[in-house]
């Protein structure tokens, strides 16, 4: 039974990654940020892994029959928030993150800006946008402090 559950879990992760890729691919600006060795497919698989890091999220509803459809914008926004939350904690504890992790923050910030300007937002989504912005700002301040500390160490 555990094997079947594991396979189902992996299927959901793959489905989420695929649908995230379809959703983000429709936005040329976001797609242009993914270049070189960091393809959009790699980023969405990484995001899916982060989202499922604590098991299947309660807020995420995936329908097997809708595998080729883009996700609603609010779900993509929630996915970005979950990734940013995990990556923020990771950067606080590890000192630095890789190219894919930094790209997730960049894409999240761009998606947030795009979403804020849309008509279809609700209070929950506005709150999520605010939290993504706060995480991004705190991360930027943390990186500036670390850079300043490193410079001061060299003098």
Tab-separated table of N, CA and C in Angstrom:
chain	number	residue	atom	x	y	z
A	1	UNK	N	0.814	-1.192	0.000
A	1	UNK	CA	0.000	0.000	0.000
A	1	UNK	C	0.861	1.261	0.000
A	2	UNK	N	1.977	1.237	0.705
A	2	UNK	CA	2.877	2.382	0.744
A	2	UNK	C	3.447	2.663	-0.636
A	3	UNK	N	3.754	1.608	-1.383
A	3	UNK	CA	4.281	1.769	-2.738
A	3	UNK	C	3.263	2.478	-3.627
A	4	UNK	N	2.021	2.054	-3.557
A	4	UNK	CA	0.960	2.660	-4.369
A	4	UNK	C	0.799	4.135	-3.998
A	5	UNK	N	0.841	4.430	-2.713
A	5	UNK	CA	0.725	5.816	-2.254
A	5	UNK	C	1.908	6.645	-2.756
A	6	UNK	N	3.104	6.067	-2.724
A	6	UNK	CA	4.294	6.772	-3.221
A	6	UNK	C	4.196	7.066	-4.704
A	7	UNK	N	3.737	6.092	-5.467
A	7	UNK	CA	3.579	6.294	-6.912
A	7	UNK	C	2.538	7.382	-7.173
A	8	UNK	N	1.452	7.351	-6.440
A	8	UNK	CA	0.423	8.387	-6.582
A	8	UNK	C	0.952	9.764	-6.238
A	9	UNK	N	1.768	9.825	-5.204
A	9	UNK	CA	2.389	11.082	-4.778
A	9	UNK	C	3.306	11.624	-5.877
A	10	UNK	N	4.117	10.737	-6.459
A	10	UNK	CA	5.018	11.143	-7.547
A	10	UNK	C	4.224	11.602	-8.767
A	11	UNK	N	3.121	10.931	-9.040
A	11	UNK	CA	2.275	11.313	-10.175
A	11	UNK	C	1.735	12.728	-9.973
A	12	UNK	N	1.272	13.022	-8.757
A	12	UNK	CA	0.753	14.362	-8.469
A	12	UNK	C	1.839	15.424	-8.611
A	13	UNK	N	3.049	15.115	-8.144
A	13	UNK	CA	4.158	16.066	-8.296
A	13	UNK	C	4.448	16.326	-9.763
A	14	UNK	N	4.469	15.263	-10.560
A	14	UNK	CA	4.733	15.416	-11.998
A	14	UNK	C	3.614	16.200	-12.673
A	15	UNK	N	2.377	15.927	-12.275
A	15	UNK	CA	1.245	16.650	-12.852
A	15	UNK	C	1.321	18.133	-12.497
A	16	UNK	N	1.639	18.444	-11.255
A	16	UNK	CA	1.764	19.840	-10.851
A	16	UNK	C	2.883	20.525	-11.631
A	17	UNK	N	4.022	19.866	-11.758
A	17	UNK	CA	5.141	20.455	-12.502
A	17	UNK	C	4.740	20.743	-13.942
A	18	UNK	N	4.050	19.801	-14.561
A	18	UNK	CA	3.630	19.973	-15.953
A	18	UNK	C	2.638	21.131	-16.092
A	19	UNK	N	1.672	21.178	-15.206
A	19	UNK	CA	0.661	22.242	-15.290
A	19	UNK	C	1.241	23.605	-14.928
A	20	UNK	N	2.207	23.638	-14.017
A	20	UNK	CA	2.910	24.891	-13.734
A	20	UNK	C	3.670	25.358	-14.971
A	21	UNK	N	4.320	24.404	-15.634
A	21	UNK	CA	5.059	24.743	-16.852
A	21	UNK	C	4.122	25.318	-17.912
A	22	UNK	N	2.969	24.701	-18.101
A	22	UNK	CA	1.988	25.217	-19.063
A	22	UNK	C	1.536	26.625	-18.672
A	23	UNK	N	1.321	26.836	-17.392
A	23	UNK	CA	0.848	28.138	-16.909
A	23	UNK	C	1.899	29.225	-17.099
A	24	UNK	N	3.147	28.913	-16.775
A	24	UNK	CA	4.209	29.916	-16.876
A	24	UNK	C	4.663	30.129	-18.313
A	25	UNK	N	4.542	29.089	-19.141
A	25	UNK	CA	4.961	29.205	-20.543
A	25	UNK	C	4.082	30.179	-21.312
A	26	UNK	N	2.870	30.398	-20.830
A	26	UNK	CA	1.972	31.324	-21.525
A	26	UNK	C	2.394	32.779	-21.338
A	27	UNK	N	3.295	33.031	-20.419
A	27	UNK	CA	3.790	34.386	-20.170
A	27	UNK	C	5.211	34.506	-20.718
A	28	UNK	N	5.349	35.192	-21.845
A	28	UNK	CA	6.651	35.293	-22.510
A	28	UNK	C	7.706	35.945	-21.629
A	29	UNK	N	7.309	36.940	-20.848
A	29	UNK	CA	8.277	37.629	-19.992
A	29	UNK	C	8.911	36.660	-18.988
A	30	UNK	N	8.093	35.826	-18.375
A	30	UNK	CA	8.624	34.849	-17.421
A	30	UNK	C	9.480	33.814	-18.124
A	31	UNK	N	9.042	33.411	-19.290
A	31	UNK	CA	9.785	32.410	-20.048
A	31	UNK	C	11.162	32.945	-20.444
A	32	UNK	N	11.244	34.238	-20.724
A	32	UNK	CA	12.525	34.825	-21.127
A	32	UNK	C	13.532	34.837	-19.980
A	33	UNK	N	13.062	34.768	-18.741
A	33	UNK	CA	13.964	34.728	-17.589
A	33	UNK	C	14.627	33.361	-17.425
A	34	UNK	N	14.022	32.343	-18.004
A	34	UNK	CA	14.566	30.982	-17.931
A	34	UNK	C	15.423	30.750	-19.170
A	35	UNK	N	16.709	30.731	-18.978
A	35	UNK	CA	17.590	30.553	-20.131
A	35	UNK	C	18.800	29.719	-19.724
A	36	UNK	N	19.556	29.315	-20.704
A	36	UNK	CA	20.752	28.522	-20.438
A	36	UNK	C	20.404	27.175	-19.846
A	37	UNK	N	21.108	26.818	-18.802
A	37	UNK	CA	20.896	25.506	-18.189
A	37	UNK	C	19.665	25.486	-17.286
A	38	UNK	N	19.095	26.635	-17.016
A	38	UNK	CA	17.925	26.708	-16.147
A	38	UNK	C	16.674	26.861	-17.001
A	39	UNK	N	16.192	25.738	-17.488
A	39	UNK	CA	14.990	25.744	-18.329
A	39	UNK	C	13.747	25.821	-17.457
A	40	UNK	N	12.671	26.273	-18.069
A	40	UNK	CA	11.399	26.392	-17.359
A	40	UNK	C	10.957	25.042	-16.798
A	41	UNK	N	11.179	23.990	-17.550
A	41	UNK	CA	10.809	22.648	-17.094
A	41	UNK	C	11.545	22.283	-15.803
A	42	UNK	N	12.832	22.598	-15.738
A	42	UNK	CA	13.616	22.317	-14.530
A	42	UNK	C	13.093	23.112	-13.343
A	43	UNK	N	12.765	24.370	-13.589
A	43	UNK	CA	12.265	25.231	-12.520
A	43	UNK	C	10.934	24.713	-11.981
A	44	UNK	N	10.028	24.322	-12.866
A	44	UNK	CA	8.714	23.855	-12.404
A	44	UNK	C	8.804	22.513	-11.679
A	45	UNK	N	9.718	21.653	-12.097
A	45	UNK	CA	9.909	20.393	-11.360
A	45	UNK	C	10.480	20.679	-9.972
A	46	UNK	N	11.397	21.618	-9.901
A	46	UNK	CA	11.966	22.012	-8.612
A	46	UNK	C	10.875	22.601	-7.711
A	47	UNK	N	10.043	23.467	-8.292
A	47	UNK	CA	8.946	24.064	-7.525
A	47	UNK	C	7.994	22.993	-7.007
A	48	UNK	N	7.665	22.034	-7.845
A	48	UNK	CA	6.763	20.963	-7.445
A	48	UNK	C	7.342	20.172	-6.273
A	49	UNK	N	8.628	19.917	-6.327
A	49	UNK	CA	9.295	19.207	-5.232
A	49	UNK	C	9.195	20.003	-3.937
A	50	UNK	N	9.419	21.308	-4.018
A	50	UNK	CA	9.320	22.149	-2.822
A	50	UNK	C	7.902	22.168	-2.261
A	51	UNK	N	6.930	22.242	-3.141
A	51	UNK	CA	5.533	22.314	-2.711
A	51	UNK	C	5.115	21.033	-1.997
A	52	UNK	N	5.636	19.899	-2.454
A	52	UNK	CA	5.286	18.609	-1.853
A	52	UNK	C	6.266	18.185	-0.761
A	53	UNK	N	7.135	19.077	-0.323
A	53	UNK	CA	8.173	18.717	0.644
A	53	UNK	C	7.582	18.205	1.963
A	54	UNK	N	6.411	18.691	2.327
A	54	UNK	CA	5.757	18.250	3.563
A	54	UNK	C	4.533	17.391	3.269
A	55	UNK	N	4.487	16.785	2.092
A	55	UNK	CA	3.323	16.012	1.679
A	55	UNK	C	2.432	16.844	0.775
A	56	UNK	N	1.316	16.268	0.370
A	56	UNK	CA	0.401	16.987	-0.520
A	56	UNK	C	-0.284	18.106	0.257
A	57	UNK	N	-0.139	19.336	-0.233
A	57	UNK	CA	-0.786	20.461	0.456
A	57	UNK	C	-2.312	20.358	0.402
A	58	UNK	N	-2.960	20.751	1.479
A	58	UNK	CA	-4.423	20.696	1.542
A	58	UNK	C	-5.071	21.651	0.549
A	59	UNK	N	-4.421	22.768	0.269
A	59	UNK	CA	-5.000	23.784	-0.613
A	59	UNK	C	-4.915	23.409	-2.088
A	60	UNK	N	-4.144	22.384	-2.412
A	60	UNK	CA	-3.902	22.028	-3.808
A	60	UNK	C	-4.849	20.923	-4.256
A	61	UNK	N	-5.680	21.230	-5.221
A	61	UNK	CA	-6.594	20.251	-5.810
A	61	UNK	C	-6.175	20.013	-7.254
A	62	UNK	N	-5.744	18.799	-7.546
A	62	UNK	CA	-5.354	18.442	-8.907
A	62	UNK	C	-6.309	17.382	-9.432
A	63	UNK	N	-6.878	17.640	-10.575
A	63	UNK	CA	-7.806	16.724	-11.217
A	63	UNK	C	-7.056	16.001	-12.330
A	64	UNK	N	-7.013	14.688	-12.274
A	64	UNK	CA	-6.281	13.891	-13.269
A	64	UNK	C	-6.779	14.133	-14.692
A	65	UNK	N	-8.033	14.511	-14.845
A	65	UNK	CA	-8.584	14.707	-16.192
A	65	UNK	C	-8.188	16.053	-16.788
A	66	UNK	N	-7.598	16.926	-15.983
A	66	UNK	CA	-7.245	18.267	-16.461
A	66	UNK	C	-5.742	18.436	-16.620
A	67	UNK	N	-5.034	17.365	-16.918
A	67	UNK	CA	-3.578	17.372	-16.952
A	67	UNK	C	-2.991	18.329	-17.983
A	68	UNK	N	-3.700	18.623	-19.044
A	68	UNK	CA	-3.164	19.492	-20.097
A	68	UNK	C	-3.686	20.922	-20.007
A	69	UNK	N	-4.270	21.289	-18.887
A	69	UNK	CA	-4.801	22.638	-18.723
A	69	UNK	C	-3.929	23.445	-17.774
A	70	UNK	N	-3.864	24.742	-18.040
A	70	UNK	CA	-3.094	25.601	-17.139
A	70	UNK	C	-3.807	25.693	-15.793
A	71	UNK	N	-3.048	26.032	-14.785
A	71	UNK	CA	-3.603	26.212	-13.445
A	71	UNK	C	-4.228	27.602	-13.339
A	72	UNK	N	-5.213	27.762	-12.487
A	72	UNK	CA	-5.728	29.116	-12.239
A	72	UNK	C	-4.603	30.006	-11.691
A	73	UNK	N	-4.641	31.277	-12.024
A	73	UNK	CA	-3.590	32.201	-11.587
A	73	UNK	C	-3.413	32.212	-10.075
A	74	UNK	N	-4.507	32.098	-9.348
A	74	UNK	CA	-4.420	32.109	-7.885
A	74	UNK	C	-3.674	30.877	-7.358
A	75	UNK	N	-3.811	29.748	-8.027
A	75	UNK	CA	-3.092	28.531	-7.614
A	75	UNK	C	-1.602	28.684	-7.911
A	76	UNK	N	-1.270	29.257	-9.064
A	76	UNK	CA	0.141	29.509	-9.393
A	76	UNK	C	0.744	30.451	-8.353
A	77	UNK	N	0.003	31.477	-7.979
A	77	UNK	CA	0.464	32.418	-6.958
A	77	UNK	C	0.724	31.694	-5.642
A	78	UNK	N	-0.185	30.813	-5.255
A	78	UNK	CA	-0.022	30.046	-4.016
A	78	UNK	C	1.211	29.136	-4.110
A	79	UNK	N	1.427	28.536	-5.271
A	79	UNK	CA	2.616	27.699	-5.484
A	79	UNK	C	3.886	28.521	-5.285
A	80	UNK	N	3.910	29.721	-5.866
A	80	UNK	CA	5.076	30.590	-5.695
A	80	UNK	C	5.284	30.951	-4.230
A	81	UNK	N	4.210	31.232	-3.519
A	81	UNK	CA	4.354	31.571	-2.108
A	81	UNK	C	4.956	30.412	-1.319
A	82	UNK	N	4.446	29.215	-1.534
A	82	UNK	CA	4.975	28.052	-0.814
A	82	UNK	C	6.463	27.858	-1.100
A	83	UNK	N	6.846	28.024	-2.356
A	83	UNK	CA	8.260	27.881	-2.725
A	83	UNK	C	9.106	28.962	-2.062
A	84	UNK	N	8.633	30.198	-2.111
A	84	UNK	CA	9.380	31.305	-1.504
A	84	UNK	C	9.532	31.118	-0.004
A	85	UNK	N	8.496	30.629	0.630
A	85	UNK	CA	8.539	30.387	2.076
A	85	UNK	C	9.630	29.376	2.425
A	86	UNK	N	9.651	28.262	1.709
A	86	UNK	CA	10.652	27.222	1.961
A	86	UNK	C	12.053	27.731	1.617
A	87	UNK	N	12.187	28.420	0.492
A	87	UNK	CA	13.502	28.913	0.071
A	87	UNK	C	14.023	30.014	0.985
A	88	UNK	N	13.135	30.831	1.512
A	88	UNK	CA	13.544	31.869	2.454
A	88	UNK	C	14.170	31.226	3.692
A	89	UNK	N	13.511	30.219	4.217
A	89	UNK	CA	14.042	29.510	5.388
A	89	UNK	C	15.364	28.839	5.043
A	90	UNK	N	15.431	28.246	3.863
A	90	UNK	CA	16.664	27.590	3.435
A	90	UNK	C	17.808	28.597	3.344
A	91	UNK	N	17.542	29.763	2.774
A	91	UNK	CA	18.610	30.761	2.645
A	91	UNK	C	19.024	31.310	4.005
A	92	UNK	N	18.091	31.455	4.914
A	92	UNK	CA	18.445	31.906	6.259
A	92	UNK	C	19.396	30.928	6.939
A	93	UNK	N	19.192	29.649	6.705
A	93	UNK	CA	20.011	28.646	7.387
A	93	UNK	C	21.276	28.268	6.634
A	94	UNK	N	21.289	28.408	5.310
A	94	UNK	CA	22.431	27.942	4.522
A	94	UNK	C	23.360	29.037	4.034
A	95	UNK	N	23.004	30.254	4.156
A	95	UNK	CA	23.791	31.390	3.688
A	95	UNK	C	23.612	31.712	2.211
A	96	UNK	N	23.453	30.740	1.356
A	96	UNK	CA	23.282	31.066	-0.064
A	96	UNK	C	22.434	29.994	-0.741
A	97	UNK	N	21.867	30.366	-1.874
A	97	UNK	CA	21.068	29.431	-2.653
A	97	UNK	C	21.590	29.427	-4.079
A	98	UNK	N	21.188	28.417	-4.836
A	98	UNK	CA	21.662	28.264	-6.203
A	98	UNK	C	20.865	29.076	-7.209
A	99	UNK	N	21.214	28.884	-8.456
A	99	UNK	CA	20.609	29.635	-9.552
A	99	UNK	C	19.111	29.366	-9.674
A	100	UNK	N	18.712	28.112	-9.568
A	100	UNK	CA	17.292	27.776	-9.696
A	100	UNK	C	16.493	28.419	-8.564
A	101	UNK	N	17.015	28.356	-7.349
A	101	UNK	CA	16.321	28.945	-6.210
A	101	UNK	C	16.153	30.452	-6.382
A	102	UNK	N	17.204	31.129	-6.831
A	102	UNK	CA	17.112	32.572	-7.061
A	102	UNK	C	16.115	32.884	-8.167
A	103	UNK	N	16.087	32.031	-9.180
A	103	UNK	CA	15.149	32.228	-10.281
A	103	UNK	C	13.702	32.069	-9.811
A	104	UNK	N	13.455	31.153	-8.893
A	104	UNK	CA	12.100	30.985	-8.360
A	104	UNK	C	11.646	32.280	-7.684
A	105	UNK	N	12.525	32.908	-6.896
A	105	UNK	CA	12.175	34.185	-6.265
A	105	UNK	C	11.895	35.260	-7.311
A	106	UNK	N	12.710	35.314	-8.350
A	106	UNK	CA	12.515	36.305	-9.415
A	106	UNK	C	11.189	36.083	-10.125
A	107	UNK	N	10.910	34.828	-10.476
A	107	UNK	CA	9.648	34.512	-11.148
A	107	UNK	C	8.452	34.816	-10.244
A	108	UNK	N	8.589	34.514	-8.960
A	108	UNK	CA	7.501	34.785	-8.014
A	108	UNK	C	7.213	36.275	-7.936
A	109	UNK	N	8.261	37.064	-7.892
A	109	UNK	CA	8.083	38.517	-7.816
A	109	UNK	C	7.432	39.052	-9.091
A	110	UNK	N	7.850	38.540	-10.231
A	110	UNK	CA	7.247	38.968	-11.502
A	110	UNK	C	5.783	38.535	-11.590
A	111	UNK	N	5.494	37.300	-11.165
A	111	UNK	CA	4.111	36.809	-11.190
A	111	UNK	C	3.246	37.644	-10.241
A	112	UNK	N	3.799	37.967	-9.074
A	112	UNK	CA	3.076	38.784	-8.094
A	112	UNK	C	2.714	40.143	-8.693
A	113	UNK	N	3.670	40.792	-9.333
A	113	UNK	CA	3.416	42.103	-9.942
A	113	UNK	C	2.341	42.002	-11.020
A	114	UNK	N	2.425	40.959	-11.814
A	114	UNK	CA	1.439	40.744	-12.876
A	114	UNK	C	0.063	40.468	-12.266
A	115	UNK	N	0.037	39.685	-11.212
A	115	UNK	CA	-1.229	39.305	-10.583
A	115	UNK	C	-1.901	40.498	-9.908
A	116	UNK	N	-1.118	41.347	-9.262
A	116	UNK	CA	-1.655	42.531	-8.581
A	116	UNK	C	-2.412	43.419	-9.567
A	117	UNK	N	-1.930	43.476	-10.809
A	117	UNK	CA	-2.559	44.324	-11.820
A	117	UNK	C	-3.761	43.673	-12.495
A	118	UNK	N	-4.059	42.426	-12.162
A	118	UNK	CA	-5.191	41.740	-12.789
A	118	UNK	C	-6.498	42.101	-12.082
A	119	UNK	N	-7.586	41.763	-12.721
A	119	UNK	CA	-8.912	42.070	-12.167
A	119	UNK	C	-9.436	40.946	-11.280
A	120	UNK	N	-8.870	39.759	-11.416
A	120	UNK	CA	-9.436	38.560	-10.786
A	120	UNK	C	-8.884	38.263	-9.396
A	121	UNK	N	-8.431	39.250	-8.685
A	121	UNK	CA	-7.831	38.964	-7.380
A	121	UNK	C	-8.873	39.019	-6.268
A	122	UNK	N	-8.614	38.231	-5.238
A	122	UNK	CA	-9.477	38.220	-4.066
A	122	UNK	C	-8.638	38.574	-2.848
A	123	UNK	N	-9.241	38.650	-1.690
A	123	UNK	CA	-8.509	39.083	-0.496
A	123	UNK	C	-7.414	38.091	-0.096
A	124	UNK	N	-7.662	36.800	-0.284
A	124	UNK	CA	-6.643	35.794	0.041
A	124	UNK	C	-5.440	35.963	-0.880
A	125	UNK	N	-5.696	36.139	-2.163
A	125	UNK	CA	-4.609	36.311	-3.125
A	125	UNK	C	-3.847	37.608	-2.879
A	126	UNK	N	-4.552	38.657	-2.512
A	126	UNK	CA	-3.876	39.915	-2.185
A	126	UNK	C	-2.972	39.738	-0.975
A	127	UNK	N	-3.433	38.967	-0.009
A	127	UNK	CA	-2.626	38.678	1.175
A	127	UNK	C	-1.385	37.866	0.802
A	128	UNK	N	-1.548	36.892	-0.075
A	128	UNK	CA	-0.414	36.086	-0.535
A	128	UNK	C	0.580	36.967	-1.287
A	129	UNK	N	0.074	37.869	-2.120
A	129	UNK	CA	0.953	38.807	-2.838
A	129	UNK	C	1.758	39.642	-1.849
A	130	UNK	N	1.098	40.100	-0.820
A	130	UNK	CA	1.762	40.899	0.204
A	130	UNK	C	2.853	40.092	0.914
A	131	UNK	N	2.568	38.832	1.211
A	131	UNK	CA	3.564	37.986	1.886
A	131	UNK	C	4.753	37.693	0.974
A	132	UNK	N	4.504	37.470	-0.318
A	132	UNK	CA	5.610	37.252	-1.259
A	132	UNK	C	6.482	38.497	-1.320
A	133	UNK	N	5.843	39.658	-1.384
A	133	UNK	CA	6.601	40.913	-1.429
A	133	UNK	C	7.433	41.087	-0.161
A	134	UNK	N	6.842	40.786	0.983
A	134	UNK	CA	7.557	40.902	2.253
A	134	UNK	C	8.752	39.949	2.307
A	135	UNK	N	8.551	38.703	1.873
A	135	UNK	CA	9.662	37.744	1.844
A	135	UNK	C	10.770	38.220	0.919
A	136	UNK	N	10.402	38.718	-0.250
A	136	UNK	CA	11.399	39.204	-1.209
A	136	UNK	C	12.180	40.380	-0.639
A	137	UNK	N	11.479	41.310	-0.003
A	137	UNK	CA	12.155	42.469	0.588
A	137	UNK	C	13.080	42.064	1.727
A	138	UNK	N	12.620	41.159	2.575
A	138	UNK	CA	13.463	40.696	3.678
A	138	UNK	C	14.689	39.960	3.155
A	139	UNK	N	14.490	39.176	2.107
A	139	UNK	CA	15.613	38.451	1.518
A	139	UNK	C	16.624	39.416	0.913
A	140	UNK	N	16.132	40.447	0.238
A	140	UNK	CA	17.022	41.437	-0.345
A	140	UNK	C	17.828	42.141	0.752
A	141	UNK	N	17.179	42.495	1.856
A	141	UNK	CA	17.878	43.134	2.974
A	141	UNK	C	18.905	42.191	3.590
A	142	UNK	N	18.559	40.932	3.734
A	142	UNK	CA	19.485	39.943	4.275
A	142	UNK	C	20.721	39.821	3.393
A	143	UNK	N	20.500	39.757	2.077
A	143	UNK	CA	21.629	39.652	1.146
A	143	UNK	C	22.506	40.895	1.199
A	144	UNK	N	21.898	42.079	1.317
A	144	UNK	CA	22.677	43.318	1.431
A	144	UNK	C	23.505	43.328	2.711
A	145	UNK	N	22.905	42.896	3.815
A	145	UNK	CA	23.633	42.830	5.083
A	145	UNK	C	24.811	41.871	4.988
A	146	UNK	N	24.587	40.723	4.378
A	146	UNK	CA	25.672	39.742	4.228
A	146	UNK	C	26.786	40.285	3.346
A	147	UNK	N	26.400	40.958	2.270
A	147	UNK	CA	27.396	41.538	1.370
A	147	UNK	C	28.208	42.606	2.100
A	148	UNK	N	27.528	43.443	2.874
A	148	UNK	CA	28.206	44.489	3.636
A	148	UNK	C	29.140	43.874	4.668
A	149	UNK	N	28.688	42.838	5.337
A	149	UNK	CA	29.516	42.151	6.331
A	149	UNK	C	30.761	41.563	5.679
A	150	UNK	N	30.588	40.951	4.496
A	150	UNK	CA	31.718	40.363	3.778
A	150	UNK	C	32.711	41.441	3.373
A	151	UNK	N	32.219	42.585	2.916
A	151	UNK	CA	33.110	43.694	2.549
A	151	UNK	C	33.877	44.190	3.757
A	152	UNK	N	33.196	44.318	4.880
A	152	UNK	CA	33.851	44.801	6.094
A	152	UNK	C	34.902	43.821	6.593
A	153	UNK	N	34.702	42.551	6.359
A	153	UNK	CA	35.681	41.537	6.771
A	153	UNK	C	36.971	41.690	5.979
A	154	UNK	N	36.856	42.141	4.722
A	154	UNK	CA	38.029	42.274	3.857
A	154	UNK	C	38.841	43.516	4.127
A	155	UNK	N	38.262	44.514	4.781
A	155	UNK	CA	38.972	45.784	5.015
A	155	UNK	C	39.789	45.754	6.259
